[in-house]
Backbone as numpy.savetxt, mean C-alpha at the origin, in Angstrom:
# Nx Ny Nz CAx CAy CAz Cx Cy Cz
20.78 -13.80 -25.12 19.95 -12.92 -25.29 20.16 -12.04 -24.16
20.69 -10.66 -24.00 21.03 -9.87 -23.19 19.61 -8.98 -22.95
19.48 -8.50 -21.45 18.33 -7.71 -21.01 16.90 -8.30 -20.88
17.29 -9.62 -19.97 16.18 -10.76 -19.91 15.37 -10.09 -18.76
16.13 -9.55 -17.71 14.88 -9.04 -16.88 13.97 -7.92 -17.25
12.60 -8.19 -16.31 11.59 -7.37 -16.86 11.20 -6.64 -15.67
10.88 -5.30 -15.60 10.71 -4.91 -14.50 9.26 -4.58 -14.43
8.47 -4.46 -13.22 6.92 -4.32 -13.14 6.69 -3.83 -11.83
6.33 -2.45 -11.96 5.65 -1.74 -10.44 3.86 -1.92 -10.45
3.62 -2.32 -9.49 2.20 -2.71 -9.24 1.82 -2.34 -8.09
0.21 -1.69 -7.96 0.03 -1.37 -6.91 -1.55 -1.97 -7.05
-1.52 -2.60 -5.51 -2.34 -3.70 -4.80 -3.20 -3.15 -3.82
-4.54 -3.01 -4.11 -5.68 -2.46 -3.29 -5.90 -3.78 -2.24
-5.95 -3.52 -1.12 -5.90 -5.11 0.16 -7.51 -4.68 1.15
-7.92 -3.49 0.38 -9.02 -3.02 1.66 -9.58 -4.38 1.93
-10.01 -4.47 2.98 -11.10 -5.66 3.80 -10.02 -6.89 4.33
-8.26 -6.42 3.83 -7.86 -7.88 4.37 -7.85 -7.46 5.50
-7.56 -9.25 6.35 -7.33 -9.13 8.00 -6.51 -9.73 8.48
-5.63 -10.48 7.30 -4.48 -11.03 7.75 -3.38 -11.29 6.36
-2.16 -11.48 6.85 -1.23 -11.62 5.58 -1.24 -12.82 4.73
-2.01 -13.82 4.98 -2.28 -14.86 4.23 -3.58 -14.17 2.79
-4.29 -13.13 3.64 -4.95 -12.33 2.28 -4.75 -11.64 1.65
-3.66 -11.02 2.03 -2.94 -9.90 1.37 -1.54 -10.65 0.56
-1.39 -12.03 0.61 -0.44 -12.81 -0.02 -1.34 -13.20 -1.41
-2.54 -13.45 -1.04 -3.06 -14.08 -2.04 -3.45 -13.05 -3.20
-3.59 -11.80 -2.71 -3.73 -10.84 -3.64 -2.67 -10.56 -4.58
-1.36 -10.58 -3.79 -0.19 -10.33 -4.69 0.30 -11.44 -5.56
-0.26 -12.48 -5.00 -0.05 -13.63 -5.79 -0.64 -13.83 -7.04
-2.15 -13.80 -6.63 -2.92 -13.59 -7.94 -2.25 -12.34 -9.31
-2.09 -11.55 -8.70 -1.54 -10.28 -9.51 -0.59 -10.51 -10.46
0.55 -11.00 -9.43 1.83 -12.06 -10.36 1.37 -12.92 -11.36
0.57 -13.85 -10.78 0.34 -15.01 -11.95 -0.62 -14.39 -12.80
-1.13 -13.06 -12.81 -2.19 -12.70 -13.86 -1.19 -12.14 -14.79
-0.03 -11.85 -14.48 0.84 -11.25 -15.39 1.42 -12.29 -16.33
2.11 -13.47 -15.50 2.51 -14.73 -16.00 1.67 -15.02 -17.55
0.53 -14.91 -17.44 -1.00 -15.30 -18.15 -1.19 -14.53 -18.91
-0.86 -13.05 -18.57 -1.54 -12.16 -19.81 -0.22 -11.87 -20.71
-1.04 -11.70 -21.65 -0.44 -11.03 -22.86 -0.35 -9.62 -23.08
0.72 -9.09 -23.04 0.85 -7.60 -23.29 0.34 -7.24 -24.50
-0.10 -7.72 -25.69 -0.37 -7.45 -26.78 -1.03 -6.17 -27.22
-2.31 -5.97 -25.83 -2.94 -4.75 -26.18 -1.77 -3.36 -26.06
-0.85 -3.49 -25.38 -0.28 -2.37 -24.85 1.09 -2.10 -25.88
1.38 -0.42 -26.30 2.41 -0.11 -26.86 3.32 -0.24 -26.56
3.79 -0.62 -25.29 5.02 -0.95 -24.72 5.71 -2.20 -25.18
5.25 -3.09 -25.81 5.32 -4.30 -25.50 4.97 -4.81 -27.00
6.08 -5.80 -27.31 5.74 -6.27 -28.60 4.55 -7.36 -28.71
3.54 -7.59 -29.80 2.69 -8.50 -29.56 2.84 -9.87 -28.97
3.55 -10.44 -28.94 3.92 -11.72 -28.91 4.61 -11.85 -27.42
4.44 -10.83 -26.89 5.24 -10.74 -25.08 4.60 -11.06 -24.33
5.15 -11.78 -23.51 4.58 -12.68 -21.75 5.45 -12.20 -20.80
5.49 -11.98 -19.64 6.09 -11.99 -18.77 6.67 -13.37 -18.50
7.96 -13.14 -17.98 8.29 -14.42 -17.48 8.80 -14.38 -15.82
7.65 -15.14 -15.05 8.08 -14.57 -13.42 9.45 -14.91 -13.30
10.34 -15.57 -13.89 11.82 -16.17 -13.12 12.52 -14.95 -13.64
12.23 -14.05 -14.46 13.25 -12.86 -14.45 12.53 -11.61 -14.55
12.00 -11.70 -13.52 10.95 -10.67 -13.30 10.89 -10.20 -11.56
11.44 -8.18 -12.16 11.80 -7.97 -11.08 10.38 -6.81 -10.08
9.75 -7.35 -9.32 8.33 -6.74 -8.89 8.76 -5.50 -7.92
7.97 -4.56 -7.96 8.01 -3.70 -7.15 6.35 -3.37 -6.66
6.40 -4.26 -5.54 4.45 -3.85 -5.24 4.56 -2.84 -4.22
3.30 -2.10 -4.37 2.91 -0.96 -3.40 1.75 -1.09 -3.06
1.07 -1.86 -1.36 0.14 -1.87 -1.03 -0.94 -0.87 -0.52
-1.45 -0.54 -1.29 -2.73 0.38 -0.87 -4.24 0.02 -0.16
-4.97 1.16 0.36 -5.95 0.81 1.05 -6.17 1.18 2.44
-7.29 0.66 2.87 -7.24 0.74 4.31 -7.50 -0.59 5.36
-7.12 -0.90 6.13 -7.11 -1.76 6.95 -7.20 -1.86 8.44
-7.85 -2.75 8.98 -8.25 -2.62 10.52 -7.18 -2.21 11.18
-7.43 -1.25 12.23 -6.36 -0.76 12.74 -5.19 -1.47 13.82
-5.94 -3.23 14.00 -4.99 -3.92 14.68 -3.99 -4.62 14.04
-4.59 -5.06 12.55 -3.72 -5.71 11.74 -2.27 -4.90 11.00
-1.25 -5.06 11.23 -0.05 -4.55 10.57 0.46 -5.92 9.74
0.50 -5.03 8.40 1.07 -5.98 7.37 2.65 -6.32 7.60
3.08 -7.90 7.72 4.30 -7.99 7.73 5.24 -8.22 6.32
5.95 -6.77 5.91 6.20 -7.27 4.42 7.52 -8.01 4.40
8.24 -8.43 5.43 9.38 -9.36 5.00 8.34 -11.17 5.08
7.75 -11.12 6.00 7.00 -12.30 5.81 6.71 -12.36 4.07
5.70 -11.48 3.89 5.40 -11.71 2.29 6.33 -11.65 1.01
7.30 -11.16 1.49 8.62 -11.63 0.60 9.02 -12.74 0.66
8.77 -13.33 1.57 9.31 -14.78 1.75 8.76 -15.53 1.56
7.34 -15.38 1.76 6.42 -16.60 0.72 6.35 -16.15 -0.98
6.81 -15.23 -1.04 6.75 -14.66 -2.72 8.24 -14.88 -3.38
9.24 -15.30 -2.58 10.28 -15.08 -3.45 10.74 -16.20 -4.86
9.74 -17.27 -4.76 9.49 -18.11 -5.68 8.82 -17.84 -6.73
8.38 -16.40 -7.07 7.55 -15.85 -7.67 7.98 -15.27 -8.81
9.32 -14.19 -8.11 9.81 -13.53 -8.92 11.08 -13.55 -8.58
12.11 -13.05 -9.73 13.61 -12.74 -9.25 13.80 -12.17 -8.14
13.46 -10.90 -8.43 13.54 -10.06 -6.80 12.11 -9.28 -6.78
11.88 -9.23 -5.61 10.21 -8.45 -5.03 10.56 -7.40 -3.84
9.96 -6.41 -4.10 9.90 -5.49 -2.98 8.32 -5.11 -3.02
8.19 -4.99 -1.69 6.82 -5.01 -1.26 6.75 -3.36 -0.16
6.06 -2.67 -0.71 6.29 -1.33 0.02 4.60 -1.10 0.70
4.45 -0.91 1.83 3.26 -1.00 2.49 2.63 0.70 2.79
2.16 1.25 1.93 1.31 2.45 1.86 -0.12 2.22 2.58
-0.69 1.46 3.11 -1.81 1.18 3.55 -2.43 2.35 4.83
-3.47 2.17 5.18 -3.80 3.18 6.27 -4.74 2.51 7.06
-4.57 2.76 8.57 -5.82 2.62 9.30 -7.18 2.51 9.04
-8.16 1.98 9.36 -9.31 2.10 9.18 -10.32 3.32 9.90
-9.97 4.18 10.04 -10.68 5.43 10.69 -11.78 5.84 10.42
-12.82 6.32 11.16 -14.25 6.80 10.81 -14.33 8.21 11.31
-13.35 8.80 10.17 -13.15 10.27 10.93 -14.30 11.15 11.15
-15.76 10.74 10.01 -16.82 11.71 10.36 -17.25 11.41 11.77
-17.05 10.35 12.20 -17.75 9.91 13.60 -16.86 10.48 14.55
-15.88 10.49 14.51 -14.66 10.72 15.20 -14.78 12.19 15.46
-14.83 12.86 14.47 -14.99 14.48 14.52 -16.28 14.98 15.74
-17.48 14.29 15.61 -17.97 14.65 16.57 -18.00 14.23 17.57
-17.06 13.60 18.03 -16.78 13.49 19.64 -16.35 14.85 20.15
-16.38 14.74 21.27 -16.12 16.20 22.47 -15.01 16.26 22.97
-14.10 15.21 22.86 -13.12 15.15 23.71 -11.69 15.20 22.83
-10.40 14.67 22.97 -9.35 15.02 22.55 -9.22 14.58 21.00
-9.57 13.66 20.78 -9.90 12.80 19.55 -10.63 13.49 18.47
-11.63 13.96 18.92 -12.43 14.84 18.42 -12.02 16.16 18.07
-11.32 16.88 18.98 -11.02 18.25 18.51 -9.56 18.10 17.40
-8.63 16.96 17.57 -7.70 16.44 17.03 -8.06 16.56 15.43
-8.97 15.44 15.31 -9.27 15.30 14.04 -10.13 17.05 13.53
-10.81 17.40 14.25 -11.34 18.60 13.75 -10.24 19.53 13.16
-9.46 19.75 14.33 -8.48 20.56 13.54 -7.34 20.38 12.10
-7.21 19.14 12.40 -6.45 18.55 11.33 -7.02 18.56 9.56
-8.17 18.45 10.30 -9.26 18.61 8.82 -9.41 20.15 8.41
-9.21 21.07 9.46 -9.12 22.53 8.97 -7.82 22.82 8.12
-6.44 22.24 8.72 -5.31 22.55 7.92 -5.19 21.65 6.73
-6.06 20.26 6.56 -6.19 20.02 5.52 -6.46 20.57 4.12
-7.91 21.09 4.72 -8.60 22.06 3.91 -8.17 23.26 3.22
-7.31 23.77 4.00 -6.69 25.03 4.16 -5.42 24.72 3.56
-4.62 23.62 3.05 -3.25 23.50 2.80 -3.23 24.42 1.06
-1.89 24.86 1.33 -1.65 25.56 -0.02 -1.23 24.68 -1.42
-0.83 23.61 -0.72 -0.73 23.13 -2.09 -1.06 21.50 -1.66
-0.49 20.61 -2.87 -0.65 19.18 -2.54 -0.15 18.69 -1.69
1.32 18.88 -1.73 2.72 18.47 -0.59 2.15 18.48 0.69
1.64 19.94 0.70 1.25 20.02 1.88 0.16 19.55 2.74
-0.99 19.47 1.61 -2.05 18.43 2.08 -1.66 17.02 2.51
-0.98 16.31 1.74 -0.29 14.97 1.77 0.15 14.86 3.03
1.47 16.07 3.46 1.85 16.22 4.85 0.76 16.09 6.12
-0.29 17.01 6.03 -0.92 17.03 6.92 -1.85 15.80 7.05
-2.07 15.14 6.01 -3.03 13.82 6.19 -2.37 12.76 6.80
-0.73 12.79 6.73 -0.09 11.59 7.38 -0.13 12.26 8.79
-0.02 13.09 8.74 0.54 13.74 10.24 -0.98 13.40 11.19
-2.03 13.68 10.34 -3.67 13.22 11.08 -3.40 11.91 11.31
-2.91 10.62 10.66 -2.85 9.16 11.08 -2.01 9.17 11.89
-0.57 9.46 11.51 0.23 9.49 12.65 0.00 10.09 14.20
-0.93 11.17 14.08 -1.79 11.43 15.72 -2.91 10.42 15.94
-3.63 10.45 15.20 -4.27 9.13 15.45 -3.63 7.82 16.40
-2.74 7.37 15.05 -1.70 6.42 15.93 -1.64 6.23 17.33
-0.95 7.63 17.26 -0.39 7.91 18.72 -1.59 8.02 19.98
-2.59 8.70 19.55 -3.98 9.15 20.60 -4.23 7.30 20.74
-4.42 6.43 19.97 -5.10 5.07 20.30 -4.18 4.39 20.79
-2.94 4.29 20.56 -1.93 3.01 20.87 -1.14 3.54 21.57
-0.48 4.89 21.82 0.54 5.46 22.78 1.72 5.78 21.86
1.92 5.20 21.40 2.86 5.42 20.16 2.83 5.29 18.30
3.87 5.48 17.66 3.75 5.77 16.28 4.89 4.94 15.55
4.81 4.37 14.65 5.53 3.40 13.75 5.48 4.00 13.02
6.81 4.88 12.53 7.10 5.16 10.99 7.97 4.73 10.29
7.83 4.35 9.17 8.36 3.42 8.58 9.72 4.04 7.80
10.84 2.95 7.87 12.18 3.63 7.20 11.88 3.93 5.70
12.73 5.13 5.56 12.38 5.33 3.89 13.47 5.71 3.31
């Protein structure tokens, strides 16, 4: 039988997770749900199709807001999940959980920065520029809060 590998891309929301174990649990549940769920309702797959985790290529994108002090360790997650799929890729698209409404009310630099960035976000010419300003808002807040910014390699 040729072409036995199956590619799956999944977005997993990790709001409220405070450690890698909780994130790991959400990813594990999603992968295990694939292997036990038939795709009979889908137009993409035959009626009797089931995912085989041994031949699964999984691309996981983690989404949501996390506590500012918690950083996901993607390599640790992959190491713990390597038995769940043939190949696994984990991308961290989470954001720190800032309360921008409250920060905007602050009289200092943080408040000024957030107000100015929201002005730019709200007057962006297109969606691409708006997303760039949102990223800049988060990078700037990380710099103001921690004195440094970690920009993931792409």
